[in-house]
Coordinates of C-alpha atoms and ligand atoms in Angstrom, one line a residue:
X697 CA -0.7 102.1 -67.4
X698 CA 1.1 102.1 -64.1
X699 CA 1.0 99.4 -61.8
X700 CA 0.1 101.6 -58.9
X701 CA -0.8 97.8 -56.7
X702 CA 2.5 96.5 -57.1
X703 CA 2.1 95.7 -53.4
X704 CA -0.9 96.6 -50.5
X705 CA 1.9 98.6 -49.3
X706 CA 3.1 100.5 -52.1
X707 CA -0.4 101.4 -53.1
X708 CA -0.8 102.7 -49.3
X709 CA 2.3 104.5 -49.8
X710 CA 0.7 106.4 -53.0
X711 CA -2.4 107.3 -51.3
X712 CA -0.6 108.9 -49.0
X713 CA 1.4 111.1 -51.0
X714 CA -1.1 111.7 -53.2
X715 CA -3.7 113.1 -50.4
X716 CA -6.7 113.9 -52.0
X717 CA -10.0 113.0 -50.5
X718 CA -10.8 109.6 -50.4
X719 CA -13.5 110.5 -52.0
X720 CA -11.9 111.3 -55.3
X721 CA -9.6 108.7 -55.5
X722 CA -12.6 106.0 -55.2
X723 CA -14.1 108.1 -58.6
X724 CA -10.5 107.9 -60.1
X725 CA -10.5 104.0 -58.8
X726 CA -13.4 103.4 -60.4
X727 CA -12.7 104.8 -63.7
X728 CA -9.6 103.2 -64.1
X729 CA -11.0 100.0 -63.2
X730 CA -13.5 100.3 -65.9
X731 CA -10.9 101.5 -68.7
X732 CA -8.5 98.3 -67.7
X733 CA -11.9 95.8 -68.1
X734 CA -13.1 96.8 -71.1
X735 CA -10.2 94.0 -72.8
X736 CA -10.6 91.6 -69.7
X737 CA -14.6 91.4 -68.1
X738 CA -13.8 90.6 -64.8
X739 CA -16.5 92.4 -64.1
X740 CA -20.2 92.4 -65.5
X741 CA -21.2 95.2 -63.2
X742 CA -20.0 97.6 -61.6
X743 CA -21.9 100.0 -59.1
X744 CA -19.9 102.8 -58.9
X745 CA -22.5 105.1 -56.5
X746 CA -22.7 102.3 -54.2
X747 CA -18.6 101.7 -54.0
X748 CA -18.6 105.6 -53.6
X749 CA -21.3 105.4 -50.8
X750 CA -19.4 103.0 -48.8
X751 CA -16.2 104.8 -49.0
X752 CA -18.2 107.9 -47.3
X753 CA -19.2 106.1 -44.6
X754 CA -16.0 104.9 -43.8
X755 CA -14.7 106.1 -39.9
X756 CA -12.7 109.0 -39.3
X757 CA -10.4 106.0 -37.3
X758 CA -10.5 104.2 -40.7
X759 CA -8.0 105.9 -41.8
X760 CA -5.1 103.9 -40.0
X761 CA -6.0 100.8 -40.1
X762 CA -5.0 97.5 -42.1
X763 CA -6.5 97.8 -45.4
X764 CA -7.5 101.6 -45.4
X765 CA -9.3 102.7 -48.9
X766 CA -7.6 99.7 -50.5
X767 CA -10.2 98.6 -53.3
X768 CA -10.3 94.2 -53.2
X769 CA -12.8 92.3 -55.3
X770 CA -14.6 89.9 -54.1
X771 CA -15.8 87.1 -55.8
X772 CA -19.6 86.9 -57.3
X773 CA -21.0 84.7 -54.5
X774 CA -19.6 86.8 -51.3
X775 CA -22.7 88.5 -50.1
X776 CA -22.6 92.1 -49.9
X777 CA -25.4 93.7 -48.1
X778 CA -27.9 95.8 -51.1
X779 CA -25.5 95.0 -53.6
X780 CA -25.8 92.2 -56.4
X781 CA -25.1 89.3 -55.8
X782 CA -25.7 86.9 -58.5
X783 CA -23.1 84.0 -58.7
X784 CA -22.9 84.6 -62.6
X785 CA -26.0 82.4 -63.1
X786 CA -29.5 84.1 -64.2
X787 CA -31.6 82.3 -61.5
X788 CA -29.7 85.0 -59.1
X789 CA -31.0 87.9 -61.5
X790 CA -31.2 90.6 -59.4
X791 CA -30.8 89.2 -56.0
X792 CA -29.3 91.7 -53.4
X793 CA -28.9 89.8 -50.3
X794 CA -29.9 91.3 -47.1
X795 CA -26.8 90.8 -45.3
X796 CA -23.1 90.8 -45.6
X797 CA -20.8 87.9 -45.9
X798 CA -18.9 87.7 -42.4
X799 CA -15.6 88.2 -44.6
X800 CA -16.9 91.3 -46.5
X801 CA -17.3 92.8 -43.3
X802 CA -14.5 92.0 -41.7
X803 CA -12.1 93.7 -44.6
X804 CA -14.8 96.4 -44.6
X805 CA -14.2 97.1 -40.5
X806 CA -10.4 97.4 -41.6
X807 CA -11.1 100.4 -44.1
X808 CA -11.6 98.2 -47.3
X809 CA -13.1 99.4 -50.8
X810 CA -15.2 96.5 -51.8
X811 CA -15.2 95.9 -55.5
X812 CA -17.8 93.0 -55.2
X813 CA -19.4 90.5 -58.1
X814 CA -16.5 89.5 -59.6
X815 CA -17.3 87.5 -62.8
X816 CA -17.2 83.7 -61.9
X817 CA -18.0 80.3 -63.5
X818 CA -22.1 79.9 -62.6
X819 CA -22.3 79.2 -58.9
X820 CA -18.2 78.0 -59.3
X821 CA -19.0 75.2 -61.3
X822 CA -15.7 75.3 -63.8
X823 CA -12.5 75.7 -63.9
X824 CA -12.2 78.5 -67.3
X825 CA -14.3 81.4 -66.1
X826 CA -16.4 80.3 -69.4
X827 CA -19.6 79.4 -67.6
X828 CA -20.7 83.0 -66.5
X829 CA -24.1 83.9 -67.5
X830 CA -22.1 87.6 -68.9
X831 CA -19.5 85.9 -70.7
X832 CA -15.8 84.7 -70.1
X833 CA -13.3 86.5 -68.3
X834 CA -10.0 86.9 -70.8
X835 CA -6.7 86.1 -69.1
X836 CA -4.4 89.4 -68.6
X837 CA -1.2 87.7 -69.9
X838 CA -3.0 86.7 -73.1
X839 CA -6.9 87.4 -74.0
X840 CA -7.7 85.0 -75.9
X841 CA -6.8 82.2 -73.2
X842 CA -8.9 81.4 -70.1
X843 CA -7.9 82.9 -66.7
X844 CA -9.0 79.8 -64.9
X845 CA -12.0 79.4 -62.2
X846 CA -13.9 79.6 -61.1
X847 CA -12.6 82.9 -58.9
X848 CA -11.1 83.5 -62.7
X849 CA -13.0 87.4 -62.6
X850 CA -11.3 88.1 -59.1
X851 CA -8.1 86.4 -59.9
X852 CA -7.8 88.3 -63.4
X853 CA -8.7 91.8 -61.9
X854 CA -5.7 91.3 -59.9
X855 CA -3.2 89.8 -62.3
X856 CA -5.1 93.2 -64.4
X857 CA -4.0 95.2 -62.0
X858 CA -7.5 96.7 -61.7
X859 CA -7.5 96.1 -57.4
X860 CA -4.9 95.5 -55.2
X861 CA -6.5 91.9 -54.2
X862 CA -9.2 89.9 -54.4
X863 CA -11.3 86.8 -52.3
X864 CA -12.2 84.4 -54.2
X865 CA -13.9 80.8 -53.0
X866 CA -12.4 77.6 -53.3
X867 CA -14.1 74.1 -53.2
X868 CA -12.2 72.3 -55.9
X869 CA -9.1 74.5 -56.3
X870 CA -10.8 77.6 -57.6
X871 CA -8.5 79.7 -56.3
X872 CA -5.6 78.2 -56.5
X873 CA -6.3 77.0 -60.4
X874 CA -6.7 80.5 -61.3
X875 CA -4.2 82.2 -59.5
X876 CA -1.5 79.6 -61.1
X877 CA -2.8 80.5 -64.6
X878 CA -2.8 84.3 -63.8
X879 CA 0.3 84.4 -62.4
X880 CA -0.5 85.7 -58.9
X881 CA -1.1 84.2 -55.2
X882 CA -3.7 82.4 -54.1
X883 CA -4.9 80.7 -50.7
X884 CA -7.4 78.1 -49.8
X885 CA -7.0 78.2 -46.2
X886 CA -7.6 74.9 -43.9
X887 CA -11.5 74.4 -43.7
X888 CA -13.2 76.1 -40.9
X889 CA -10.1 78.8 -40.4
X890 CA -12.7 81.1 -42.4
X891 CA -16.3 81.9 -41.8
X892 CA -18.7 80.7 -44.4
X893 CA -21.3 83.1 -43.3
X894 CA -22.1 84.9 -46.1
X895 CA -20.6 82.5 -49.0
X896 CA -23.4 81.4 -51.5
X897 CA -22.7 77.6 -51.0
X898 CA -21.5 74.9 -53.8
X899 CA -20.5 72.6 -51.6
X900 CA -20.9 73.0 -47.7
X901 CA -18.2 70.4 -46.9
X902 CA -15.3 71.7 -49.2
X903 CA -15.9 75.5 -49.9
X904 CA -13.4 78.1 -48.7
X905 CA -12.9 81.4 -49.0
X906 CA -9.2 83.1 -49.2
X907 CA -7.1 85.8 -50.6
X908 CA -5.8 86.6 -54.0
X909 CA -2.7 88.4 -54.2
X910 CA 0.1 89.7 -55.6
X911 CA 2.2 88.4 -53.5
X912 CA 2.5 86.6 -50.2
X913 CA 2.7 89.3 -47.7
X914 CA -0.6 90.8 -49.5
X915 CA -1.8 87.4 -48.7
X916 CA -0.4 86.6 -44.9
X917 CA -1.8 90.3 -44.6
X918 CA -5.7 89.7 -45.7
X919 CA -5.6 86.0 -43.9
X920 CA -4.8 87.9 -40.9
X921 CA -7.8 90.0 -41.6
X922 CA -10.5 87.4 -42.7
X923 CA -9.8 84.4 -40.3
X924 CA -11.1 83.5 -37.6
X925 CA -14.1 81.5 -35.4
X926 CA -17.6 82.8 -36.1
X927 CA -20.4 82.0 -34.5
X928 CA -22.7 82.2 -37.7
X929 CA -21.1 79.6 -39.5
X930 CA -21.3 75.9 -37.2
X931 CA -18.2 75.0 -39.1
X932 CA -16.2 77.5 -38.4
X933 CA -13.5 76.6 -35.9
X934 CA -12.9 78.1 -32.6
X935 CA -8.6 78.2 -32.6
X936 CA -6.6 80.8 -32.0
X937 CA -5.2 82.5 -35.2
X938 CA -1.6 83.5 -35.1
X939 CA -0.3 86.9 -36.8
X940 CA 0.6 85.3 -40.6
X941 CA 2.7 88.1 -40.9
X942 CA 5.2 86.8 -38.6
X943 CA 6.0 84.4 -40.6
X944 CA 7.4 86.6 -43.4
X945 CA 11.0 86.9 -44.0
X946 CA 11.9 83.5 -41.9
X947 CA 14.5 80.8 -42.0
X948 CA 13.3 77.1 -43.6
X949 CA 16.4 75.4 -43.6
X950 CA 16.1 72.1 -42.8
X951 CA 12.2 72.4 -43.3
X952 CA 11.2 68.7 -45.2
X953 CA 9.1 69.2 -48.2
X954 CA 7.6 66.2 -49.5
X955 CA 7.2 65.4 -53.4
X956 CA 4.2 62.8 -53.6
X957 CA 5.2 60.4 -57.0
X958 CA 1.2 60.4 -58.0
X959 CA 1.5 64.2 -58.9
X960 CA 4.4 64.1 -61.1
X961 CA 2.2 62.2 -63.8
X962 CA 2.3 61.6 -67.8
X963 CA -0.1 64.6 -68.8
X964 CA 1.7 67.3 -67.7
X965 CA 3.2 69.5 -69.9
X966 CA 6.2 70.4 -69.9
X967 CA 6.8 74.0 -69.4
X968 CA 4.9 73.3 -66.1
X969 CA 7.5 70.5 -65.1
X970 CA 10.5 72.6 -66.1
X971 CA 9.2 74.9 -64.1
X972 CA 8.3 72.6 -60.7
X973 CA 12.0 70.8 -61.3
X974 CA 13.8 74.5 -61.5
X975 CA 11.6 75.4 -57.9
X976 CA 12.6 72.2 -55.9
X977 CA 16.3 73.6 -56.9
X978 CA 15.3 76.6 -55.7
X979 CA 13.6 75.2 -52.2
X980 CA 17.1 72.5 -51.7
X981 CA 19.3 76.1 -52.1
X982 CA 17.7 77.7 -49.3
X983 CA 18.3 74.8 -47.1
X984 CA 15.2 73.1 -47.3
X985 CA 15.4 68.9 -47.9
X986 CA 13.0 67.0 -50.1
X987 CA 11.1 63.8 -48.8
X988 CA 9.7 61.6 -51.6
X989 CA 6.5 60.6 -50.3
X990 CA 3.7 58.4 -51.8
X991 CA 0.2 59.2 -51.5
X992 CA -1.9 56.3 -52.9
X993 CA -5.4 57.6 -53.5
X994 CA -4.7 60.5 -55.4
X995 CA -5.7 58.5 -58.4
X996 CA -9.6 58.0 -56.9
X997 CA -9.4 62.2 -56.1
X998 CA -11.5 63.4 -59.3
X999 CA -14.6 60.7 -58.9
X1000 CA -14.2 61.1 -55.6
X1001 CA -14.8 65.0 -55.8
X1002 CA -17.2 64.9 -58.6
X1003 CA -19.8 62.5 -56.7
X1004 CA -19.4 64.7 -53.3
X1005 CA -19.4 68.2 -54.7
X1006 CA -22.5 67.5 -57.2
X1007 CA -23.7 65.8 -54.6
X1008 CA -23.8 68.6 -52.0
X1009 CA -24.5 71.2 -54.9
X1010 CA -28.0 69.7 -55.9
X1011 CA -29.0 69.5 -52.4
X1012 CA -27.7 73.5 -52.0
X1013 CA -29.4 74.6 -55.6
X1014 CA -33.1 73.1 -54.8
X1015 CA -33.7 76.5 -53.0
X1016 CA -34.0 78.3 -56.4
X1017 CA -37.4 77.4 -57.4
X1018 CA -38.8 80.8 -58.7
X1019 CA -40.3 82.2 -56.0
X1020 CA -37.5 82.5 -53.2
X1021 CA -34.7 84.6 -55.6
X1022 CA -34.1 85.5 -59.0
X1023 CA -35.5 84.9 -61.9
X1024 CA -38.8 82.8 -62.8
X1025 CA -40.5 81.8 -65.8
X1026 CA -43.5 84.4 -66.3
X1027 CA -45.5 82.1 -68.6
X1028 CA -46.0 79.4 -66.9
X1029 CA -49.6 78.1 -66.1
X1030 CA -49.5 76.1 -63.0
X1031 CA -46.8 75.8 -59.7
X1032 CA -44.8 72.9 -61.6
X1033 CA -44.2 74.7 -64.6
X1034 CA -43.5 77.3 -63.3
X1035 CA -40.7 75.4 -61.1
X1036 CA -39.7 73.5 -64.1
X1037 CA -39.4 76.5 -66.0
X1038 CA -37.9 78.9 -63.6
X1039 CA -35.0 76.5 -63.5
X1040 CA -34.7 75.3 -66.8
X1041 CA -33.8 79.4 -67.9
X1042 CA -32.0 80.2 -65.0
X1043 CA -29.7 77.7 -65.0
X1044 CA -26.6 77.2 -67.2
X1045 CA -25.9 74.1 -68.9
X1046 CA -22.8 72.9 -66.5
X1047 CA -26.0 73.8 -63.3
X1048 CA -27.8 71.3 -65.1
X1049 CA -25.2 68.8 -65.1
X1050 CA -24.1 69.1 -61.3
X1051 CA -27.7 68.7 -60.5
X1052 CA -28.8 65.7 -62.3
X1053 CA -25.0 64.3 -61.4
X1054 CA -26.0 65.1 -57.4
X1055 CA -29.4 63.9 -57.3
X1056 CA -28.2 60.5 -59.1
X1057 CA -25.8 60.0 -56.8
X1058 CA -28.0 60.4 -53.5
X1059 CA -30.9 58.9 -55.1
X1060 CA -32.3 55.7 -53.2
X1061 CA -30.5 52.6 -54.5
X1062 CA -27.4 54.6 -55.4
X1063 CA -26.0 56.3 -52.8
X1064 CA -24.3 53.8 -50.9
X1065 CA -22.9 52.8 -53.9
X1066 CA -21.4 56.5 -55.1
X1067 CA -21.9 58.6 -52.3
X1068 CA -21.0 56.4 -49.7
X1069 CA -18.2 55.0 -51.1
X1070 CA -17.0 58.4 -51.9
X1071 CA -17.3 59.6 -48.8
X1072 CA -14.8 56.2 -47.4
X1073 CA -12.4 57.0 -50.4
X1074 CA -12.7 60.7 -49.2
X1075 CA -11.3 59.4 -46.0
X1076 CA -8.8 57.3 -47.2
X1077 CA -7.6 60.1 -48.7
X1078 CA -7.4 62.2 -45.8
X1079 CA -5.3 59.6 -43.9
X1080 CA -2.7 59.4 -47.2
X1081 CA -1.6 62.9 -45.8
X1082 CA -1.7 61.9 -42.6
X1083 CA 0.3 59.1 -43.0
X1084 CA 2.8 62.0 -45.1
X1085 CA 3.0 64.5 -43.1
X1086 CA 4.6 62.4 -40.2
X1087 CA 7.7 62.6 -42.7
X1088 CA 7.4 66.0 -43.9
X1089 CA 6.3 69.6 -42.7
X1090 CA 4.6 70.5 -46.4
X1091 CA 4.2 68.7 -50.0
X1092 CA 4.6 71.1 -53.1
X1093 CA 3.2 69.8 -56.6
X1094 CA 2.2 71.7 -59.5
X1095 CA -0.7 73.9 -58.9
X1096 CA -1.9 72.6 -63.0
X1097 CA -1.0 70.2 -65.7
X1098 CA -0.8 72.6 -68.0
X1099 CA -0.6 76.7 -68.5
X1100 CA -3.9 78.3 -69.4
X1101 CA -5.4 77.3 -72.7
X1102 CA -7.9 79.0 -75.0
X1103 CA -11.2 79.8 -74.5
X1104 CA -13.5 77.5 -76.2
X1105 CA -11.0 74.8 -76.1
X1106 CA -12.7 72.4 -73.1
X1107 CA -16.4 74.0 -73.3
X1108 CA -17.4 70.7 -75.0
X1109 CA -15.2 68.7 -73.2
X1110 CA -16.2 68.6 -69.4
X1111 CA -14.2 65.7 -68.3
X1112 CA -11.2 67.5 -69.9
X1113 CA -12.1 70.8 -67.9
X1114 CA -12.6 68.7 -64.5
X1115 CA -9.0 67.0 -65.5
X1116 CA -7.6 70.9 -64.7
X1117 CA -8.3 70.6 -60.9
X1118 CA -6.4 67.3 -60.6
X1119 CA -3.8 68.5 -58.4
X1120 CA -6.3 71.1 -56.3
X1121 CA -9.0 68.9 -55.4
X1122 CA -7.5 66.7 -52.3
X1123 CA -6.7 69.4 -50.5
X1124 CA -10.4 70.2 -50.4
X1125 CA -11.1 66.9 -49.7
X1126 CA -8.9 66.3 -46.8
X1127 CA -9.6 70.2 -45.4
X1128 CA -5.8 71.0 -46.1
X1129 CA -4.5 74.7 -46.5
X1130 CA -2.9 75.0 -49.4
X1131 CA -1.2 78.1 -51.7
X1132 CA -0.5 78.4 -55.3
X1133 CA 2.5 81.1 -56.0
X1134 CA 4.1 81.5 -59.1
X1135 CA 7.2 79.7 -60.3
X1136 CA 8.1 80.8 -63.8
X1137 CA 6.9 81.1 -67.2
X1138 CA 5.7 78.4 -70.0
X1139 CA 5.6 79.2 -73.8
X1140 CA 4.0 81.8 -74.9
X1141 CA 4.9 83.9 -71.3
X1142 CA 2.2 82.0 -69.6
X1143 CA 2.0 81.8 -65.8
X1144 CA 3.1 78.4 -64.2
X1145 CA 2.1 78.0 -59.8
X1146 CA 3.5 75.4 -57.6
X1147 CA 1.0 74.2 -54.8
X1148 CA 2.1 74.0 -51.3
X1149 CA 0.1 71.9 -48.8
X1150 CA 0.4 71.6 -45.1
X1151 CA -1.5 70.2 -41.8
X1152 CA -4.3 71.4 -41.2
X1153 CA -4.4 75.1 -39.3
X1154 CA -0.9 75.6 -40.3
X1155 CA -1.1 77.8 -42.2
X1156 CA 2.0 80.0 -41.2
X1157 CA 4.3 76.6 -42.3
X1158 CA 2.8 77.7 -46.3
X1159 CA 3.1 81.2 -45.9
X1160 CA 6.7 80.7 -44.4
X1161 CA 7.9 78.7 -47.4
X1162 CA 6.2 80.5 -50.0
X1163 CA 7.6 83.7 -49.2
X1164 CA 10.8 82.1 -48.7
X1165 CA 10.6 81.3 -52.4
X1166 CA 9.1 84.6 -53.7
X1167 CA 11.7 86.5 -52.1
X1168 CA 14.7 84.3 -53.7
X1169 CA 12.8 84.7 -57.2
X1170 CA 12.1 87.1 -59.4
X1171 CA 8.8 85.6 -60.8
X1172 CA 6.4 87.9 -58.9
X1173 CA 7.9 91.1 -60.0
X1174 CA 7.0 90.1 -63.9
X1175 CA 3.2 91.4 -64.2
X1176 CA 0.7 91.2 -66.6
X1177 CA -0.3 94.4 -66.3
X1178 CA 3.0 95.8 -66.9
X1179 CA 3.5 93.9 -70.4
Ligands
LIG1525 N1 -13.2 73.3 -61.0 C1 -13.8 72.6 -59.9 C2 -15.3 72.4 -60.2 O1 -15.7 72.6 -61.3 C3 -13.6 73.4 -58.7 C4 -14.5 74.6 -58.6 C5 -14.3 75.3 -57.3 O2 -13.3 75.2 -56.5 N2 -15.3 76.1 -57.0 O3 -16.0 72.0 -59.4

């Protein structure tokens, strides 16, 4: 099939020339959309009238701006206004939110197609795509391997070639993870550069959303779109936000990119250090130097995470009792069964987990000994970049330890599936922007991403030194859609 989202801009170019009504290239959108997921379920549901709908209603001015009748996914939990929104988990059965996400409006003001409810690990607990109540997403490059999560339906419709880009959420590296094992670009902007509003919360103090891509000026392009302060989310923060797209095409010689020892560990494989080795070559040939760097707490990063994010997710999920959304248990006789029940069949088995790992952890008694103390390790990492970046202007690591493996392989494992967001999940903790782009190939022509991390709201420093990269390899042109 041809790629015909090789870019935002060569899919604009094609609309163009084709110039039929917007109207019928939506239908012809859709359809092809549905042909391409039959083999890869990125997508549980897709309401075709409603996507048609919301192209009609789309300005006569519409048709020069940014993102004009450029279809995007977005990611299960973005609210769109009547449509479903069910973060893959059955206790959202149904549930068609009243409002839009502050983000879904945004790219829809700019002449976006929204492709929403992209297929997600349950409420983005997971890092395989394997915890959807409708089944796992397959991975484009090879179906019977994971695409990664939890954005893995958003991030796998891309690397599909089903949209031309995707949002997707990020609390742990569920952007980035995916992205890396899809082969495509993903973003977790600094926390607080993108409204919340909107954004079905895991965990209030990590979650972000950002832009999947196929490559970085796709992604400097929809950051330009979707950031900014917003008065409906008390998080968000009021700075100006720079044209990303400025920062294409520009020089970083000299620029000091730090390589922290901790990431470099026994446990990865090697396809993904061959890879990582061969891009620092790359990075020193364009002029940039390499700092080594140290950054001590990476090793307390996983508990760390796995205390706050459970933590903040129990106290988020105790809204769905049954009667407020979703689904509840019809045969219940009395209010507490019916709560007990409601939430025993709507949620998955990796819900149930978070929540009895949250409330154990805030529990009386025990939370100054987890919570607390993760929340002074959480700081300690913080400063460790601090203390880093006074040497260096970013920090690139692997995105992953290893490529994407098969489906089934960590369902039984967890603490092997929480071991694949090792290298994503300080950047969440510290509030860090950080990008995964694509960096070669493993055995088996499976994706490998490096990670870039900067300071936070500098985001232009990442997209400057990614695309300095992309444009000096030839990674990004190889798509899975084109095999
Ligand atoms: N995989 C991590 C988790 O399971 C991160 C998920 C995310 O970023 N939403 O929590």
């Amino acid at each position: 099939m041809d790629n015909i989202f090789f870019s935002i801009d060569t899919y604009r170019k094609w609309l163009e020339q084709a110039d039929k009504p917007l109207k019928d290239t939506v239908s012809f959108l859709i359809e092809r959309l549905l042909s391409i997921d039959k083999s890869i379920n990125a997508f549980s549901e897709v309401e075709g009238e409603a996507i048609v709908a919301r192209a009609s209603v789309l300005g006569k001015g519409a048709k020069g701006r940014a993102l004009f009748g450029v279809p995007i996914a977005t990611k299960g939990n973005i609210c769109l206004k009547d449509a479903l929104t069910t973060c893959s988990s059955r206790i959202l059965e149904g549930f068609r939110p009243p409002y839009s996400a502050t983000v879904t409006e945004k790219l829809m003001a700019e002449g976006a197609l929204i492709f929403n409810g992209a297929n997600m690990d349950e409420f983005a607990f997971g890092s395989s795509c394997e915890g959807s109540c409708t089944g796992p997403t397959k991975n484009p490059w090879d179906r019977t391997r994971i695409p990664g999560g939890s954005s893995g339906g958003a991030t796998a419709a891309v690397a599909a070639g089903e949209v031309a880009a995707a949002l997707g959420s990020d609390t742990g590296g569920s952007i980035r993870q995916p992205a890396a094992m899809c082969g495509v670009v993903g973003f977790k902007p600094t926390y607080g550069r993108v409204s919340r509003y909107g954004l079905i919360a895991f965990a209030s103090s990590l979650d972000q959303i950002g832009p999947i891509t196929n490559n970085v000026a796709d992604c400097a392009a929809m950051l330009e779109v979707i950031a900014g302060y917003d008065e409906k989310d008390s998080t968000s923060v009021n700075a100006e936000v720079p044209r990303y797209t400025d920062s294409l095409n520009q020089d970083i010689k000299g620029m000091k990119i730090g390589i922290p020892k901790e990431y470099f560990i026994d446990g990865i494989n090697d396809d993904v250090r061959n890879c990582i080795s061969d891009a620092i070559k790359v990075f020193k040939k364009l002029g940039a130097e390499t700092v080594d760097i140290s950054l001590p707490h990476t090793k307390y990063a996983v508990s760390c995470y796995y205390i706050i994010g459970p933590a903040e997710a129990s106290s988020n999920l105790a809204r769905y009792d049954g009667v407020h959304y979703g689904h509840r248990d019809r045969n219940a006789r009395d209010l507490i069964e019916m709560y007990i029940g409601s939430r025993n069949e709507g949620f998955g088995a990796e819900a149930k987990r978070r929540i009895l790992l949250g409330t154990y952890a805030l529990s009386s008694g025990y939370y100054e000994a987890f919570y607390l103390k993760a929340q002074k390790v959480r700081t300690k990492i913080a400063d460790d970049f601090k203390e880093a970046f006074k040497v260096c202007d970013c920090i690139l690591t692997p995105t992953t330890p290893t490529t994407a493996f098969k489906i089934g392989e960590r369902v039984e494992d967890p603490l092997a599936m929480y071991l694949s967001d090792i290298f994503t999940i300080s950047a969440n903790l510290a509030g860090l922007p950080a990008v995964s782009v694509p960096c070669g190939f493993g055995k088996g022509n499976l994706p490998v991403g490096l990670q870039l991390m900067a300071k936070p709201f500098e985001e232009e420093v990442l997209i400057k030194s990614a695309h300095a990269f992309e444009q000096n390899t030839e990674h990004h042109k190889v798509r899975a859609c084109d095999l």
